[in-house]
Amino acid sequence: MPPSHQQMLTLLKQIAAGTPDNNSYLGDATARALRKRLADLSPDTSDRAKYELHRELGQAELRLGNEEEAIDHLRKAIGLVRLNRDDVPPKVLAESAFWLGVAYMRHGETRNCCLHNSPESCIFPLRGGGIHTEQEPSRGAIASFTEVLQITRASEPLHLEARWLLNIAYMTLRGYPEQVPKPYLLSPQLFESEDKIPRFQNIAPGLGLDTFDLSGGAIADDFDNDGYLDIVASTWNTAGQIHLFRNNQDGTFSERTKEAGLLGLYGGLNLVQADYDNDGDIDILVLRGAWIEEQGQHPNSLLRNNGGGTFTDVTFEAGLGQVHYPTQTASWGDYDNDGLLDLYIGNESSEGLRAPCQLFHNNGDGTFSDLAKEAGVQNHGYAKSVIWGDYDGDRWPDLYVSNLHGSNRLYRNQGDGKFTNMASKLEVDRPAASFPAWFWDLDNDGILDLYVSAYSAGIADLTASLLGMPLNIELACLYRGDGQGGFEEVARRHNLIHPTAPMGSNFGDLDNDGYLDFYLGTGYPAYRSIMPNVMYRNQSGKGFRDVSATGGFSHLQKGHGVVFADLDHDGDQDIFEQMGGALPGDAYGNVLYENPGVDNHWIAIQLVGVRSNRSAIGARIHVQVIENDVRRSIYKHVNSGGTFGANPLRQTVGLGKASRIVVLEVFWPTTGLTQTFRDVPFDQFIRIVEGEAQITPLKLKKLTLSKN
């Protein structure tokens, strides 16, 4: 085993061993201390002290997944409140009842959705296989939330949270809407989609892809060069194994983690892939340490593909492991147009840890040098998303950095190795509470636009929005490129007016109409955060409509790495999503939404750089088609999509009702070369090599996804 690989395995094993004491999310040190305090209580301890201890220990046990113990302590806590009701403010009783209700809800999820998972489990609004068979936990939740609602005002956040969860609890019992008390009912009409789309079915359980993990990353790409897309999924659990699923070319997948040399490579909240060494094999970057500040100084992993789908960790020998900062976001791009992919890693600075972002320049010999300081892109913020994109069309990739609770940055590439922050001047520095962000062309005008999410909504805000109550939170920003190096904020105009709290996210074309849709895996770490994931369908570049419910995408579990990928080679994109929360008791199985197909045309293009980087990251595809006797343009900029989850680098381009492709152009920014091909047949997989005059068709079989 190479020394760099062994060094990583040793370090990750040490981190896992220290997690119980050092990790504020995954560790059990708090629970152990509280258990000891409870055991050492003296007989004359006050009821108030007993209440606080049972409450704290109940919450700590719940975080660890010890749900029955949690419920026992929280019931004792609320019992003490009721015993002293005359001396306790109503708010304390309401909060105590709410905590107990949340514990019951999580217990119900574990006993039903987790232990008896079905394709319909947790798909909102709940129906069919999503109905709980073990119903006592939900009945306990209903009693607790009803008590909260009876002693709180309708406008209070706790009331709104309890109302939301009460309606879901009734759904789990098939009691919604008829049995929900009318004052607390959220009408079924409030949950209807804004547009229709065929329903996507979750087929991950039947394919063995539903690994049961905490939050993590996901990517799909061809890691063994057989033409078929494989899947890699991770978990941020410091003792959790990364998984590689090989596409067997017959509609099934087989786990090949051991064979790929990945055993012992633990953790990773996000993943992103690229062929960094231009050898024709796609490599993987694993990102670690996010959210836990000083305790998150974990190494990232650069996994070099050895060919044939095996990997070696080369982090230390490549120069990426000299210092470790907490991170979950990175982006590959050739910022100096030398044909070699460089790497920007967005790190999380906090009060206790100064963590500059890193710009790793590719030296061309398998090593990297951090030039962030010289380039002026150290950022020193709490970076949650970074993405390259040439927003001003000058061939030099620019860089957007989304900083949670800080000003976002748009670093304009000057072409001389240095960058200038233009975010404030161009008014693209909001929202302050931002998370995922990406460049894309939402309206097919050939100009990059910018989506920046808002990570500020809770379930009280969801309820308030449904009821038409005023919101006092930030919403996502959608910046439309104006073609002159500037932007216009158009989120409201494009119907992005509802609260969301996304981590996992990505974009693709659900219906092959040539316009990019996007999916948000929503939710924050707390168990109360039972929020539907959200799918937005693009309305011909003029706006977006929520199709979450009708499409079957509104999963209530926390969604993380999102991938749009044609896994069965039928020309439409399926959606893989890595699921699970941040807390030990909030694991869940991954999902794969199979695209039922639409009657639109498509073309899938594998670009191969020669003088440019081999992955073709940064190249631009322009397809001109005749549709309904009208000539229209469709653009695709080559990258792996959004910033939490990664699409294949092979680009699937929807063509709508096109009768023919008139022109297919590929622009290579490294050289300025534009390749032009005429009258290309559609509904096929092709390869285009930089500088070559001919297109190569790829003979790939259409698959029927099925059980092993």
PDB file of N, CA and C in Angstrom, residues 52-93:
ATOM      1  N   GLU A  52     -34.704  20.074  34.592  1.00  0.00           N
ATOM      2  CA  GLU A  52     -33.692  20.500  33.631  1.00  0.00           C
ATOM      3  C   GLU A  52     -32.767  19.354  33.251  1.00  0.00           C
ATOM      4  N   LEU A  53     -32.455  18.508  34.223  1.00  0.00           N
ATOM      5  CA  LEU A  53     -31.561  17.389  33.943  1.00  0.00           C
ATOM      6  C   LEU A  53     -32.244  16.350  33.057  1.00  0.00           C
ATOM      7  N   HIS A  54     -33.490  16.015  33.367  1.00  0.00           N
ATOM      8  CA  HIS A  54     -34.217  15.058  32.532  1.00  0.00           C
ATOM      9  C   HIS A  54     -34.422  15.619  31.114  1.00  0.00           C
ATOM     10  N   ARG A  55     -34.713  16.915  31.025  1.00  0.00           N
ATOM     11  CA  ARG A  55     -34.903  17.529  29.702  1.00  0.00           C
ATOM     12  C   ARG A  55     -33.608  17.453  28.892  1.00  0.00           C
ATOM     13  N   GLU A  56     -32.514  17.867  29.507  1.00  0.00           N
ATOM     14  CA  GLU A  56     -31.240  17.873  28.783  1.00  0.00           C
ATOM     15  C   GLU A  56     -30.812  16.465  28.402  1.00  0.00           C
ATOM     16  N   LEU A  57     -30.973  15.520  29.323  1.00  0.00           N
ATOM     17  CA  LEU A  57     -30.561  14.156  29.029  1.00  0.00           C
ATOM     18  C   LEU A  57     -31.479  13.533  27.980  1.00  0.00           C
ATOM     19  N   GLY A  58     -32.771  13.852  28.055  1.00  0.00           N
ATOM     20  CA  GLY A  58     -33.695  13.350  27.034  1.00  0.00           C
ATOM     21  C   GLY A  58     -33.312  13.821  25.640  1.00  0.00           C
ATOM     22  N   GLN A  59     -32.950  15.095  25.531  1.00  0.00           N
ATOM     23  CA  GLN A  59     -32.537  15.621  24.228  1.00  0.00           C
ATOM     24  C   GLN A  59     -31.220  14.999  23.779  1.00  0.00           C
ATOM     25  N   ALA A  60     -30.296  14.791  24.711  1.00  0.00           N
ATOM     26  CA  ALA A  60     -29.012  14.188  24.372  1.00  0.00           C
ATOM     27  C   ALA A  60     -29.187  12.740  23.911  1.00  0.00           C
ATOM     28  N   GLU A  61     -30.031  11.983  24.591  1.00  0.00           N
ATOM     29  CA  GLU A  61     -30.272  10.600  24.187  1.00  0.00           C
ATOM     30  C   GLU A  61     -30.948  10.548  22.817  1.00  0.00           C
ATOM     31  N   LEU A  62     -31.835  11.487  22.563  1.00  0.00           N
ATOM     32  CA  LEU A  62     -32.521  11.523  21.278  1.00  0.00           C
ATOM     33  C   LEU A  62     -31.531  11.765  20.145  1.00  0.00           C
ATOM     34  N   ARG A  63     -30.591  12.674  20.354  1.00  0.00           N
ATOM     35  CA  ARG A  63     -29.577  12.947  19.331  1.00  0.00           C
ATOM     36  C   ARG A  63     -28.786  11.689  18.977  1.00  0.00           C
ATOM     37  N   LEU A  64     -28.570  10.845  19.987  1.00  0.00           N
ATOM     38  CA  LEU A  64     -27.788   9.623  19.781  1.00  0.00           C
ATOM     39  C   LEU A  64     -28.613   8.484  19.195  1.00  0.00           C
ATOM     40  N   GLY A  65     -29.925   8.704  19.070  1.00  0.00           N
ATOM     41  CA  GLY A  65     -30.786   7.644  18.554  1.00  0.00           C
ATOM     42  C   GLY A  65     -31.325   6.715  19.616  1.00  0.00           C
ATOM     43  N   ASN A  66     -31.111   7.055  20.888  1.00  0.00           N
ATOM     44  CA  ASN A  66     -31.654   6.257  21.994  1.00  0.00           C
ATOM     45  C   ASN A  66     -33.055   6.766  22.295  1.00  0.00           C
ATOM     46  N   GLU A  67     -33.986   6.433  21.426  1.00  0.00           N
ATOM     47  CA  GLU A  67     -35.290   7.094  21.433  1.00  0.00           C
ATOM     48  C   GLU A  67     -36.157   6.708  22.621  1.00  0.00           C
ATOM     49  N   GLU A  68     -36.164   5.447  23.002  1.00  0.00           N
ATOM     50  CA  GLU A  68     -36.990   5.045  24.136  1.00  0.00           C
ATOM     51  C   GLU A  68     -36.489   5.685  25.426  1.00  0.00           C
ATOM     52  N   GLU A  69     -35.166   5.737  25.599  1.00  0.00           N
ATOM     53  CA  GLU A  69     -34.607   6.422  26.769  1.00  0.00           C
ATOM     54  C   GLU A  69     -34.942   7.911  26.730  1.00  0.00           C
ATOM     55  N   ALA A  70     -34.872   8.500  25.547  1.00  0.00           N
ATOM     56  CA  ALA A  70     -35.189   9.917  25.408  1.00  0.00           C
ATOM     57  C   ALA A  70     -36.626  10.191  25.800  1.00  0.00           C
ATOM     58  N   ILE A  71     -37.543   9.371  25.302  1.00  0.00           N
ATOM     59  CA  ILE A  71     -38.956   9.561  25.623  1.00  0.00           C
ATOM     60  C   ILE A  71     -39.186   9.424  27.123  1.00  0.00           C
ATOM     61  N   ASP A  72     -38.519   8.456  27.749  1.00  0.00           N
ATOM     62  CA  ASP A  72     -38.674   8.266  29.190  1.00  0.00           C
ATOM     63  C   ASP A  72     -38.239   9.512  29.955  1.00  0.00           C
ATOM     64  N   HIS A  73     -37.083  10.071  29.610  1.00  0.00           N
ATOM     65  CA  HIS A  73     -36.608  11.268  30.313  1.00  0.00           C
ATOM     66  C   HIS A  73     -37.489  12.482  30.022  1.00  0.00           C
ATOM     67  N   LEU A  74     -37.932  12.633  28.799  1.00  0.00           N
ATOM     68  CA  LEU A  74     -38.763  13.792  28.462  1.00  0.00           C
ATOM     69  C   LEU A  74     -40.146  13.675  29.102  1.00  0.00           C
ATOM     70  N   ARG A  75     -40.648  12.466  29.256  1.00  0.00           N
ATOM     71  CA  ARG A  75     -41.921  12.293  29.971  1.00  0.00           C
ATOM     72  C   ARG A  75     -41.760  12.645  31.450  1.00  0.00           C
ATOM     73  N   LYS A  76     -40.614  12.265  32.019  1.00  0.00           N
ATOM     74  CA  LYS A  76     -40.362  12.637  33.419  1.00  0.00           C
ATOM     75  C   LYS A  76     -40.226  14.152  33.554  1.00  0.00           C
ATOM     76  N   ALA A  77     -39.596  14.768  32.571  1.00  0.00           N
ATOM     77  CA  ALA A  77     -39.436  16.225  32.612  1.00  0.00           C
ATOM     78  C   ALA A  77     -40.782  16.922  32.576  1.00  0.00           C
ATOM     79  N   ILE A  78     -41.641  16.519  31.652  1.00  0.00           N
ATOM     80  CA  ILE A  78     -42.940  17.186  31.550  1.00  0.00           C
ATOM     81  C   ILE A  78     -43.828  16.837  32.748  1.00  0.00           C
ATOM     82  N   GLY A  79     -43.619  15.660  33.320  1.00  0.00           N
ATOM     83  CA  GLY A  79     -44.354  15.315  34.536  1.00  0.00           C
ATOM     84  C   GLY A  79     -44.016  16.256  35.675  1.00  0.00           C
ATOM     85  N   LEU A  80     -42.743  16.616  35.787  1.00  0.00           N
ATOM     86  CA  LEU A  80     -42.330  17.558  36.824  1.00  0.00           C
ATOM     87  C   LEU A  80     -42.898  18.947  36.564  1.00  0.00           C
ATOM     88  N   VAL A  81     -43.002  19.318  35.304  1.00  0.00           N
ATOM     89  CA  VAL A  81     -43.605  20.617  34.969  1.00  0.00           C
ATOM     90  C   VAL A  81     -45.075  20.635  35.375  1.00  0.00           C
ATOM     91  N   ARG A  82     -45.780  19.567  35.027  1.00  0.00           N
ATOM     92  CA  ARG A  82     -47.207  19.516  35.366  1.00  0.00           C
ATOM     93  C   ARG A  82     -47.418  19.480  36.877  1.00  0.00           C
ATOM     94  N   LEU A  83     -46.517  18.819  37.594  1.00  0.00           N
ATOM     95  CA  LEU A  83     -46.626  18.752  39.049  1.00  0.00           C
ATOM     96  C   LEU A  83     -46.520  20.134  39.675  1.00  0.00           C
ATOM     97  N   ASN A  84     -45.737  21.011  39.034  1.00  0.00           N
ATOM     98  CA  ASN A  84     -45.538  22.368  39.553  1.00  0.00           C
ATOM     99  C   ASN A  84     -46.151  23.412  38.619  1.00  0.00           C
ATOM    100  N   ARG A  85     -47.250  23.042  37.983  1.00  0.00           N
ATOM    101  CA  ARG A  85     -47.826  23.854  36.901  1.00  0.00           C
ATOM    102  C   ARG A  85     -48.123  25.279  37.341  1.00  0.00           C
ATOM    103  N   ASP A  86     -48.588  25.449  38.557  1.00  0.00           N
ATOM    104  CA  ASP A  86     -48.958  26.793  39.013  1.00  0.00           C
ATOM    105  C   ASP A  86     -47.751  27.717  39.115  1.00  0.00           C
ATOM    106  N   ASP A  87     -46.570  27.154  39.257  1.00  0.00           N
ATOM    107  CA  ASP A  87     -45.359  27.964  39.421  1.00  0.00           C
ATOM    108  C   ASP A  87     -44.504  28.026  38.153  1.00  0.00           C
ATOM    109  N   VAL A  88     -44.996  27.428  37.068  1.00  0.00           N
ATOM    110  CA  VAL A  88     -44.213  27.331  35.829  1.00  0.00           C
ATOM    111  C   VAL A  88     -44.891  28.136  34.731  1.00  0.00           C
ATOM    112  N   PRO A  89     -44.168  28.976  34.011  1.00  0.00           N
ATOM    113  CA  PRO A  89     -44.762  29.724  32.890  1.00  0.00           C
ATOM    114  C   PRO A  89     -45.311  28.770  31.831  1.00  0.00           C
ATOM    115  N   PRO A  90     -46.411  29.116  31.175  1.00  0.00           N
ATOM    116  CA  PRO A  90     -46.988  28.257  30.132  1.00  0.00           C
ATOM    117  C   PRO A  90     -45.994  27.908  29.029  1.00  0.00           C
ATOM    118  N   LYS A  91     -45.044  28.818  28.770  1.00  0.00           N
ATOM    119  CA  LYS A  91     -44.062  28.575  27.712  1.00  0.00           C
ATOM    120  C   LYS A  91     -43.236  27.336  28.016  1.00  0.00           C
ATOM    121  N   VAL A  92     -42.897  27.125  29.289  1.00  0.00           N
ATOM    122  CA  VAL A  92     -42.091  25.962  29.658  1.00  0.00           C
ATOM    123  C   VAL A  92     -42.868  24.674  29.418  1.00  0.00           C
ATOM    124  N   LEU A  93     -44.163  24.692  29.769  1.00  0.00           N
ATOM    125  CA  LEU A  93     -45.002  23.516  29.525  1.00  0.00           C
ATOM    126  C   LEU A  93     -45.113  23.247  28.031  1.00  0.00           C
TER     127      LEU A  93
END
